[in-house]
């Protein structure tokens, strides 16, 4: 069938298989261009099908030459509905890995469940023995725990409601958005879903099954961002979850010190992904940031970030390169003083009239469409595709 984008606010309800494959191919080509490096050899990526997790998996396979196991939660195509992009991305990834003789297996289902953990760990034991790198890159709206309780995550403030400039993605106007404050239950829910509890469950289960090597590294991703978005992000419900993620990393490193397992959080750059485009206020900041960073030649996408992370800051000459706060900072360029002062100067002036001139909304939308396999060069969108 002919697949066209159907955009509803911050989501696109269709995905193009050939376009998604092209997107994966491009990322693979980038990693290959940067050259091979010594790193992990057997890698488990939880949340491997889109965004940072997909870029991590591509870096592991094509940068480090690693065998990879990926876990994702994606919808299959049915009738006239296309699959979700992560499914097409994963198929394209597996085919490319296969062509180069790289082991790649993927599991589509709920990473929070005990069954998924058992299934993946069994496969690790049978096929790989042990993994030496575990990447935890989930972004999920809800989680059902092993005791059957379902928690939801929310994007709210902790304390007072917060009003800030907001770009309405539906009609490209700049107005204001007010983000309400969370209840205790909503804070707890967000920490349960996006904090480190499930990450620890994975590592505990891997250790128990002897499926993780001594001196293995496990990584999860966080975000801090500028003061401007603190109320909705860093100091909001999601920030609480990220704080829990960091505490969990420290707890795991201490717990498994004898085995030399190190759990580390990397603070990544703000980028358009399915998870981040749902956060109010943030897309306008992204569009301004993209403009400033592109003008300075500092812009990176997920793949550039992940290649640099693993090559320089995890497996580089200096070893694990954490800053004073104990985390790796891939937001180093985003948070540069000159970048942030320009962003803030633009932020104060931006409105509907000058939105196009002062921000990179085109770049934002291009990234958005690319996530769903649209607007990719070299894809014939008029052609029939098998979904
Ligand atoms: P994304 O939405 O592109 O990827 C989420 C991944 O999780 C997908 O592979 C999806 O299939 C998988 N997933 C979701 N629920 C699942 C479940 N129940 N079981 C198995 N897999 C499931 O999101 P993105 O942005 O790549 O986020 C990954 C991590 O990076 C998150 O922790 C996020 O907070 C963090 N991060 C994102 C930044 C951004 O600007 N996008 C910046 C810094 C950190």
GROMACS .gro file of C-alpha atoms and ligand atoms in nm:
model
  431
    1UNK     CA    1   0.000   0.000   0.000
    2UNK     CA    2   0.098   0.367  -0.025
    3UNK     CA    3   0.188   0.494   0.322
    4UNK     CA    4   0.145   0.860   0.408
    5UNK     CA    5   0.215   1.044   0.732
    6UNK     CA    6  -0.086   1.100   0.956
    7UNK     CA    7   0.023   1.349   1.217
    8UNK     CA    8  -0.187   1.417   1.524
    9UNK     CA    9  -0.021   1.672   1.751
   10UNK     CA   10   0.303   1.519   1.871
   11UNK     CA   11   0.244   1.175   1.726
   12UNK     CA   12   0.231   1.025   1.380
   13UNK     CA   13   0.000   0.727   1.356
   14UNK     CA   14   0.163   0.574   1.049
   15UNK     CA   15   0.518   0.463   0.977
   16UNK     CA   16   0.693   0.397   0.647
   17UNK     CA   17   0.886   0.067   0.634
   18UNK     CA   18   1.129   0.173   0.359
   19UNK     CA   19   1.180   0.514   0.520
   20UNK     CA   20   1.251   0.360   0.860
   21UNK     CA   21   1.498   0.123   0.694
   22UNK     CA   22   1.667   0.420   0.527
   23UNK     CA   23   1.693   0.596   0.861
   24UNK     CA   24   1.863   0.291   1.015
   25UNK     CA   25   2.094   0.257   0.713
   26UNK     CA   26   2.199   0.621   0.754
   27UNK     CA   27   2.281   0.568   1.120
   28UNK     CA   28   2.479   0.255   1.041
   29UNK     CA   29   2.672   0.441   0.772
   30UNK     CA   30   2.756   0.718   1.018
   31UNK     CA   31   2.893   0.474   1.276
   32UNK     CA   32   3.097   0.290   1.015
   33UNK     CA   33   3.243   0.618   0.892
   34UNK     CA   34   3.361   0.699   1.243
   35UNK     CA   35   3.547   0.368   1.253
   36UNK     CA   36   3.557   0.060   1.473
   37UNK     CA   37   3.660   0.080   1.838
   38UNK     CA   38   3.727  -0.165   2.118
   39UNK     CA   39   3.434  -0.194   2.353
   40UNK     CA   40   3.181  -0.450   2.461
   41UNK     CA   41   3.133  -0.773   2.270
   42UNK     CA   42   2.794  -0.894   2.391
   43UNK     CA   43   2.535  -0.629   2.450
   44UNK     CA   44   2.179  -0.627   2.581
   45UNK     CA   45   1.976  -0.316   2.491
   46UNK     CA   46   1.645  -0.273   2.673
   47UNK     CA   47   1.442  -0.020   2.470
   48UNK     CA   48   1.635  -0.091   2.151
   49UNK     CA   49   1.400   0.004   1.871
   50UNK     CA   50   1.391   0.386   1.852
   51UNK     CA   51   1.569   0.698   1.976
   52UNK     CA   52   1.871   0.660   2.201
   53UNK     CA   53   1.833   0.285   2.246
   54UNK     CA   54   1.835   0.214   1.873
   55UNK     CA   55   2.137   0.442   1.827
   56UNK     CA   56   2.310   0.260   2.114
   57UNK     CA   57   2.243  -0.077   1.954
   58UNK     CA   58   2.373   0.042   1.616
   59UNK     CA   59   2.687   0.176   1.785
   60UNK     CA   60   2.739  -0.152   1.970
   61UNK     CA   61   2.701  -0.362   1.657
   62UNK     CA   62   2.868  -0.152   1.391
   63UNK     CA   63   3.109   0.046   1.610
   64UNK     CA   64   3.219  -0.227   1.850
   65UNK     CA   65   3.135  -0.533   1.638
   66UNK     CA   66   2.917  -0.665   1.921
   67UNK     CA   67   2.648  -0.931   1.928
   68UNK     CA   68   2.328  -0.760   2.038
   69UNK     CA   69   2.000  -0.859   2.196
   70UNK     CA   70   1.729  -0.593   2.183
   71UNK     CA   71   1.403  -0.560   2.376
   72UNK     CA   72   1.124  -0.332   2.255
   73UNK     CA   73   0.752  -0.274   2.283
   74UNK     CA   74   0.613  -0.215   1.935
   75UNK     CA   75   0.289  -0.282   1.750
   76UNK     CA   76   0.273  -0.514   1.451
   77UNK     CA   77   0.090  -0.400   1.137
   78UNK     CA   78  -0.271  -0.511   1.108
   79UNK     CA   79  -0.505  -0.461   0.815
   80UNK     CA   80  -0.459  -0.106   0.692
   81UNK     CA   81  -0.256  -0.004   0.995
   82UNK     CA   82   0.117   0.009   0.966
   83UNK     CA   83   0.341  -0.123   1.238
   84UNK     CA   84   0.506   0.125   1.475
   85UNK     CA   85   0.844   0.255   1.355
   86UNK     CA   86   1.051   0.054   1.604
   87UNK     CA   87   0.940  -0.268   1.439
   88UNK     CA   88   1.059  -0.156   1.094
   89UNK     CA   89   1.378  -0.013   1.245
   90UNK     CA   90   1.453  -0.342   1.415
   91UNK     CA   91   1.388  -0.549   1.105
   92UNK     CA   92   1.624  -0.324   0.906
   93UNK     CA   93   1.883  -0.342   1.183
   94UNK     CA   94   1.869  -0.721   1.202
   95UNK     CA   95   1.905  -0.755   0.826
   96UNK     CA   96   2.206  -0.523   0.818
   97UNK     CA   97   2.364  -0.704   1.113
   98UNK     CA   98   2.301  -1.038   0.944
   99UNK     CA   99   2.474  -0.923   0.627
  100UNK     CA  100   2.787  -0.857   0.831
  101UNK     CA  101   2.770  -1.178   1.029
  102UNK     CA  102   2.676  -0.999   1.350
  103UNK     CA  103   2.450  -1.184   1.593
  104UNK     CA  104   2.125  -0.991   1.652
  105UNK     CA  105   1.809  -1.115   1.823
  106UNK     CA  106   1.512  -0.902   1.925
  107UNK     CA  107   1.221  -0.948   2.160
  108UNK     CA  108   0.898  -0.757   2.123
  109UNK     CA  109   0.705  -0.740   2.448
  110UNK     CA  110   0.693  -0.588   2.794
  111UNK     CA  111   1.042  -0.538   2.936
  112UNK     CA  112   0.890  -0.471   3.279
  113UNK     CA  113   0.753  -0.824   3.301
  114UNK     CA  114   0.919  -1.121   3.471
  115UNK     CA  115   0.843  -1.337   3.165
  116UNK     CA  116   1.040  -1.109   2.934
  117UNK     CA  117   1.336  -1.103   3.170
  118UNK     CA  118   1.334  -1.484   3.188
  119UNK     CA  119   1.304  -1.525   2.813
  120UNK     CA  120   1.587  -1.282   2.738
  121UNK     CA  121   1.816  -1.424   3.005
  122UNK     CA  122   1.756  -1.777   2.879
  123UNK     CA  123   1.860  -1.663   2.532
  124UNK     CA  124   2.171  -1.493   2.668
  125UNK     CA  125   2.270  -1.813   2.850
  126UNK     CA  126   2.208  -2.031   2.545
  127UNK     CA  127   2.353  -1.810   2.275
  128UNK     CA  128   2.607  -1.577   2.435
  129UNK     CA  129   2.683  -1.705   2.782
  130UNK     CA  130   2.709  -1.361   2.937
  131UNK     CA  131   2.667  -0.999   2.833
  132UNK     CA  132   2.929  -0.736   2.910
  133UNK     CA  133   2.720  -0.424   2.848
  134UNK     CA  134   2.355  -0.366   2.939
  135UNK     CA  135   2.190  -0.051   2.810
  136UNK     CA  136   1.865   0.050   2.973
  137UNK     CA  137   1.686   0.298   2.746
  138UNK     CA  138   1.317   0.259   2.819
  139UNK     CA  139   1.072   0.544   2.789
  140UNK     CA  140   0.728   0.418   2.880
  141UNK     CA  141   0.397   0.560   2.992
  142UNK     CA  142   0.319   0.282   3.237
  143UNK     CA  143   0.454  -0.023   3.412
  144UNK     CA  144   0.290  -0.323   3.568
  145UNK     CA  145   0.512  -0.463   3.842
  146UNK     CA  146   0.564  -0.830   3.925
  147UNK     CA  147   0.304  -0.796   4.200
  148UNK     CA  148   0.046  -0.688   3.943
  149UNK     CA  149   0.020  -0.318   4.031
  150UNK     CA  150   0.008  -0.078   3.735
  151UNK     CA  151   0.176   0.261   3.771
  152UNK     CA  152   0.151   0.552   3.525
  153UNK     CA  153   0.410   0.817   3.467
  154UNK     CA  154   0.312   1.182   3.429
  155UNK     CA  155   0.480   1.501   3.320
  156UNK     CA  156   0.392   1.745   3.593
  157UNK     CA  157   0.558   1.981   3.834
  158UNK     CA  158   0.637   1.900   4.192
  159UNK     CA  159   0.497   2.192   4.390
  160UNK     CA  160   0.345   2.493   4.212
  161UNK     CA  161   0.190   2.480   3.864
  162UNK     CA  162   0.419   2.626   3.599
  163UNK     CA  163   0.341   2.853   3.305
  164UNK     CA  164   0.588   2.903   3.025
  165UNK     CA  165   0.605   2.980   2.654
  166UNK     CA  166   0.488   2.691   2.444
  167UNK     CA  167   0.491   2.609   2.076
  168UNK     CA  168   0.163   2.461   1.962
  169UNK     CA  169   0.269   2.189   1.720
  170UNK     CA  170  -0.078   2.173   1.566
  171UNK     CA  171  -0.078   2.525   1.423
  172UNK     CA  172   0.280   2.655   1.469
  173UNK     CA  173   0.180   2.933   1.708
  174UNK     CA  174   0.365   3.036   2.021
  175UNK     CA  175   0.143   3.075   2.323
  176UNK     CA  176   0.165   2.965   2.681
  177UNK     CA  177   0.116   2.632   2.848
  178UNK     CA  178   0.045   2.570   3.211
  179UNK     CA  179   0.163   2.247   3.358
  180UNK     CA  180  -0.025   2.135   3.664
  181UNK     CA  181   0.131   2.007   3.981
  182UNK     CA  182   0.145   1.639   4.056
  183UNK     CA  183  -0.018   1.455   4.341
  184UNK     CA  184   0.196   1.230   4.561
  185UNK     CA  185   0.052   0.934   4.374
  186UNK     CA  186   0.157   1.080   4.039
  187UNK     CA  187   0.509   1.145   4.164
  188UNK     CA  188   0.534   0.790   4.293
  189UNK     CA  189   0.393   0.651   3.967
  190UNK     CA  190   0.649   0.839   3.757
  191UNK     CA  191   0.934   0.716   3.976
  192UNK     CA  192   0.805   0.358   3.950
  193UNK     CA  193   0.788   0.377   3.570
  194UNK     CA  194   1.088   0.593   3.479
  195UNK     CA  195   1.311   0.546   3.785
  196UNK     CA  196   1.568   0.275   3.840
  197UNK     CA  197   1.367  -0.002   4.007
  198UNK     CA  198   1.313  -0.208   3.693
  199UNK     CA  199   1.671  -0.145   3.578
  200UNK     CA  200   1.785  -0.300   3.909
  201UNK     CA  201   1.546  -0.590   3.863
  202UNK     CA  202   1.710  -0.662   3.528
  203UNK     CA  203   2.063  -0.648   3.668
  204UNK     CA  204   1.971  -0.859   3.972
  205UNK     CA  205   1.813  -1.119   3.746
  206UNK     CA  206   2.115  -1.120   3.514
  207UNK     CA  207   2.355  -1.162   3.807
  208UNK     CA  208   2.146  -1.436   3.959
  209UNK     CA  209   2.148  -1.629   3.632
  210UNK     CA  210   2.522  -1.568   3.586
  211UNK     CA  211   2.435  -1.398   3.257
  212UNK     CA  212   2.637  -1.079   3.314
  213UNK     CA  213   3.015  -1.074   3.302
  214UNK     CA  214   3.248  -0.948   3.572
  215UNK     CA  215   3.346  -0.586   3.505
  216UNK     CA  216   3.040  -0.539   3.287
  217UNK     CA  217   2.902  -0.189   3.245
  218UNK     CA  218   2.536  -0.098   3.259
  219UNK     CA  219   2.413   0.238   3.133
  220UNK     CA  220   2.087   0.431   3.159
  221UNK     CA  221   2.007   0.775   3.019
  222UNK     CA  222   1.898   1.093   3.187
  223UNK     CA  223   1.837   1.457   3.109
  224UNK     CA  224   1.885   1.777   3.306
  225UNK     CA  225   1.855   2.070   3.064
  226UNK     CA  226   1.838   2.444   3.126
  227UNK     CA  227   1.681   2.623   3.425
  228UNK     CA  228   1.399   2.727   3.194
  229UNK     CA  229   1.261   2.372   3.179
  230UNK     CA  230   1.350   2.277   3.539
  231UNK     CA  231   0.990   2.298   3.669
  232UNK     CA  232   0.861   2.062   3.400
  233UNK     CA  233   1.168   1.839   3.376
  234UNK     CA  234   1.457   1.839   3.621
  235UNK     CA  235   1.252   1.944   3.922
  236UNK     CA  236   0.927   1.787   3.802
  237UNK     CA  237   0.793   1.433   3.827
  238UNK     CA  238   1.029   1.303   3.557
  239UNK     CA  239   1.323   1.469   3.736
  240UNK     CA  240   1.229   1.275   4.049
  241UNK     CA  241   1.239   0.956   3.846
  242UNK     CA  242   1.579   1.050   3.702
  243UNK     CA  243   1.708   1.116   4.054
  244UNK     CA  244   1.594   0.764   4.145
  245UNK     CA  245   1.770   0.631   3.835
  246UNK     CA  246   2.098   0.784   3.957
  247UNK     CA  247   2.049   0.651   4.311
  248UNK     CA  248   1.981   0.307   4.164
  249UNK     CA  249   2.302   0.325   3.961
  250UNK     CA  250   2.502   0.402   4.275
  251UNK     CA  251   2.324   0.127   4.468
  252UNK     CA  252   2.400  -0.130   4.195
  253UNK     CA  253   2.765  -0.031   4.167
  254UNK     CA  254   2.799  -0.071   4.544
  255UNK     CA  255   2.604  -0.397   4.553
  256UNK     CA  256   2.810  -0.557   4.279
  257UNK     CA  257   3.147  -0.400   4.362
  258UNK     CA  258   3.306  -0.743   4.411
  259UNK     CA  259   3.213  -0.841   4.060
  260UNK     CA  260   3.333  -0.505   3.930
  261UNK     CA  261   2.997  -0.426   3.766
  262UNK     CA  262   2.955  -0.053   3.718
  263UNK     CA  263   2.615   0.111   3.670
  264UNK     CA  264   2.636   0.455   3.519
  265UNK     CA  265   2.395   0.728   3.412
  266UNK     CA  266   2.470   0.933   3.103
  267UNK     CA  267   2.304   1.272   3.080
  268UNK     CA  268   2.220   1.306   2.713
  269UNK     CA  269   2.135   1.594   2.486
  270UNK     CA  270   1.778   1.706   2.423
  271UNK     CA  271   1.660   1.545   2.100
  272UNK     CA  272   1.334   1.489   1.921
  273UNK     CA  273   1.216   1.136   1.995
  274UNK     CA  274   0.873   0.988   2.048
  275UNK     CA  275   0.922   1.023   2.421
  276UNK     CA  276   1.046   1.382   2.427
  277UNK     CA  277   0.801   1.537   2.182
  278UNK     CA  278   0.521   1.462   2.428
  279UNK     CA  279   0.661   1.696   2.694
  280UNK     CA  280   0.506   2.047   2.698
  281UNK     CA  281   0.736   2.353   2.665
  282UNK     CA  282   1.028   2.130   2.569
  283UNK     CA  283   0.971   2.127   2.186
  284UNK     CA  284   1.013   2.507   2.162
  285UNK     CA  285   1.334   2.486   2.361
  286UNK     CA  286   1.449   2.207   2.123
  287UNK     CA  287   1.375   2.415   1.814
  288UNK     CA  288   1.571   2.713   1.949
  289UNK     CA  289   1.853   2.489   2.068
  290UNK     CA  290   1.875   2.315   1.729
  291UNK     CA  291   1.914   2.652   1.558
  292UNK     CA  292   2.187   2.773   1.792
  293UNK     CA  293   2.378   2.442   1.793
  294UNK     CA  294   2.355   2.401   1.416
  295UNK     CA  295   2.489   2.752   1.362
  296UNK     CA  296   2.781   2.672   1.588
  297UNK     CA  297   2.844   2.337   1.419
  298UNK     CA  298   2.769   2.156   1.747
  299UNK     CA  299   2.443   1.982   1.664
  300UNK     CA  300   2.427   1.607   1.714
  301UNK     CA  301   2.149   1.352   1.668
  302UNK     CA  302   2.102   1.030   1.867
  303UNK     CA  303   2.358   0.841   1.663
  304UNK     CA  304   2.630   1.108   1.694
  305UNK     CA  305   2.566   1.124   2.068
  306UNK     CA  306   2.583   0.748   2.118
  307UNK     CA  307   2.890   0.695   1.902
  308UNK     CA  308   3.073   0.968   2.096
  309UNK     CA  309   2.945   0.833   2.429
  310UNK     CA  310   3.071   0.479   2.386
  311UNK     CA  311   3.381   0.559   2.188
  312UNK     CA  312   3.511   0.846   2.405
  313UNK     CA  313   3.343   0.834   2.742
  314UNK     CA  314   3.279   0.468   2.815
  315UNK     CA  315   3.547   0.274   2.626
  316UNK     CA  316   3.788   0.560   2.555
  317UNK     CA  317   4.146   0.586   2.676
  318UNK     CA  318   4.041   0.751   3.002
  319UNK     CA  319   3.789   0.477   3.084
  320UNK     CA  320   3.448   0.569   3.224
  321UNK     CA  321   3.449   0.948   3.215
  322UNK     CA  322   3.212   1.063   3.485
  323UNK     CA  323   3.201   1.423   3.601
  324UNK     CA  324   3.197   1.540   3.965
  325UNK     CA  325   2.829   1.450   3.998
  326UNK     CA  326   2.917   1.089   3.914
  327UNK     CA  327   2.745   1.095   3.574
  328UNK     CA  328   2.871   1.107   3.217
  329UNK     CA  329   2.771   1.431   3.048
  330UNK     CA  330   2.681   1.406   2.683
  331UNK     CA  331   2.495   1.733   2.731
  332UNK     CA  332   2.835   1.904   2.750
  333UNK     CA  333   2.786   2.092   2.422
  334UNK     CA  334   2.417   2.170   2.482
  335UNK     CA  335   2.497   2.321   2.820
  336UNK     CA  336   2.795   2.526   2.702
  337UNK     CA  337   2.769   2.879   2.834
  338UNK     CA  338   2.771   3.042   2.489
  339UNK     CA  339   2.501   2.803   2.362
  340UNK     CA  340   2.273   2.856   2.660
  341UNK     CA  341   2.308   3.234   2.668
  342UNK     CA  342   2.209   3.255   2.301
  343UNK     CA  343   1.916   3.020   2.354
  344UNK     CA  344   1.792   3.230   2.646
  345UNK     CA  345   1.830   3.554   2.454
  346UNK     CA  346   1.617   3.410   2.172
  347UNK     CA  347   1.371   3.258   2.417
  348UNK     CA  348   1.283   3.599   2.558
  349UNK     CA  349   1.203   3.737   2.213
  350UNK     CA  350   1.040   3.445   2.035
  351UNK     CA  351   0.673   3.465   1.934
  352UNK     CA  352   0.443   3.340   1.659
  353UNK     CA  353   0.562   3.610   1.418
  354UNK     CA  354   0.934   3.536   1.441
  355UNK     CA  355   0.915   3.162   1.525
  356UNK     CA  356   1.044   3.052   1.183
  357UNK     CA  357   1.327   3.302   1.184
  358UNK     CA  358   1.448   3.253   1.542
  359UNK     CA  359   1.418   2.877   1.573
  360UNK     CA  360   1.480   2.567   1.366
  361UNK     CA  361   1.122   2.444   1.348
  362UNK     CA  362   1.201   2.295   1.008
  363UNK     CA  363   1.480   2.091   1.161
  364UNK     CA  364   1.249   1.986   1.440
  365UNK     CA  365   0.983   1.869   1.196
  366UNK     CA  366   1.238   1.693   0.977
  367UNK     CA  367   1.357   1.493   1.279
  368UNK     CA  368   0.997   1.427   1.368
  369UNK     CA  369   0.908   1.292   1.022
  370UNK     CA  370   1.230   1.090   1.003
  371UNK     CA  371   1.136   0.907   1.323
  372UNK     CA  372   0.838   0.762   1.138
  373UNK     CA  373   1.030   0.699   0.817
  374UNK     CA  374   0.899   0.999   0.623
  375UNK     CA  375   1.084   1.275   0.433
  376UNK     CA  376   1.389   1.051   0.391
  377UNK     CA  377   1.597   1.113   0.080
  378UNK     CA  378   1.611   0.825  -0.161
  379UNK     CA  379   1.274   0.674  -0.069
  380UNK     CA  380   1.000   0.651  -0.330
  381UNK     CA  381   0.694   0.744  -0.129
  382UNK     CA  382   0.465   0.700  -0.428
  383UNK     CA  383   0.554   0.332  -0.451
  384UNK     CA  384   0.355   0.049  -0.303
  385UNK     CA  385   0.517  -0.097   0.009
  386UNK     CA  386   0.453  -0.411   0.207
  387UNK     CA  387   0.367  -0.305   0.562
  388LIG     P1  388   1.199   0.648   2.261
  388LIG     O1  389   1.055   0.665   2.281
  388LIG     O2  390   1.256   0.678   2.128
  388LIG     O3  391   1.244   0.496   2.297
  388LIG     C1  392   1.183   0.419   2.396
  388LIG     C2  393   1.217   0.272   2.378
  388LIG     O4  394   1.159   0.199   2.486
  388LIG     C3  395   1.161   0.208   2.250
  388LIG     O5  396   1.253   0.115   2.201
  388LIG     C4  397   1.036   0.134   2.299
  388LIG     O6  398   0.997   0.025   2.217
  388LIG     C5  399   1.085   0.089   2.433
  388LIG     N1  400   0.978   0.056   2.528
  388LIG     C6  401   0.883   0.139   2.580
  388LIG     N2  402   0.806   0.071   2.667
  388LIG     C7  403   0.854  -0.056   2.673
  388LIG     C8  404   0.818  -0.173   2.743
  388LIG     N3  405   0.717  -0.175   2.830
  388LIG     N4  406   0.888  -0.286   2.718
  388LIG     C9  407   0.990  -0.289   2.629
  388LIG     N5  408   1.031  -0.180   2.562
  388LIG    C10  409   0.963  -0.066   2.582
  388LIG     O7  410   1.268   0.733   2.376
  388LIG     P2  411   1.413   0.801   2.397
  388LIG     O8  412   1.397   0.947   2.392
  388LIG     O9  413   1.516   0.735   2.316
  388LIG    O10  414   1.436   0.768   2.551
  388LIG    C11  415   1.522   0.667   2.599
  388LIG    C12  416   1.583   0.714   2.730
  388LIG    O11  417   1.665   0.830   2.704
  388LIG    C13  418   1.480   0.758   2.834
  388LIG    O12  419   1.523   0.719   2.961
  388LIG    C14  420   1.482   0.909   2.822
  388LIG    O13  421   1.439   0.975   2.939
  388LIG    C15  422   1.629   0.932   2.796
  388LIG     N6  423   1.665   1.063   2.740
  388LIG    C16  424   1.601   1.116   2.631
  388LIG    C17  425   1.634   1.243   2.584
  388LIG    C18  426   1.564   1.304   2.468
  388LIG    O14  427   1.575   1.427   2.450
  388LIG     N7  428   1.497   1.230   2.386
  388LIG    C19  429   1.742   1.321   2.648
  388LIG    C20  430   1.809   1.253   2.754
  388LIG    C21  431   1.770   1.129   2.799
   0.00000   0.00000   0.00000
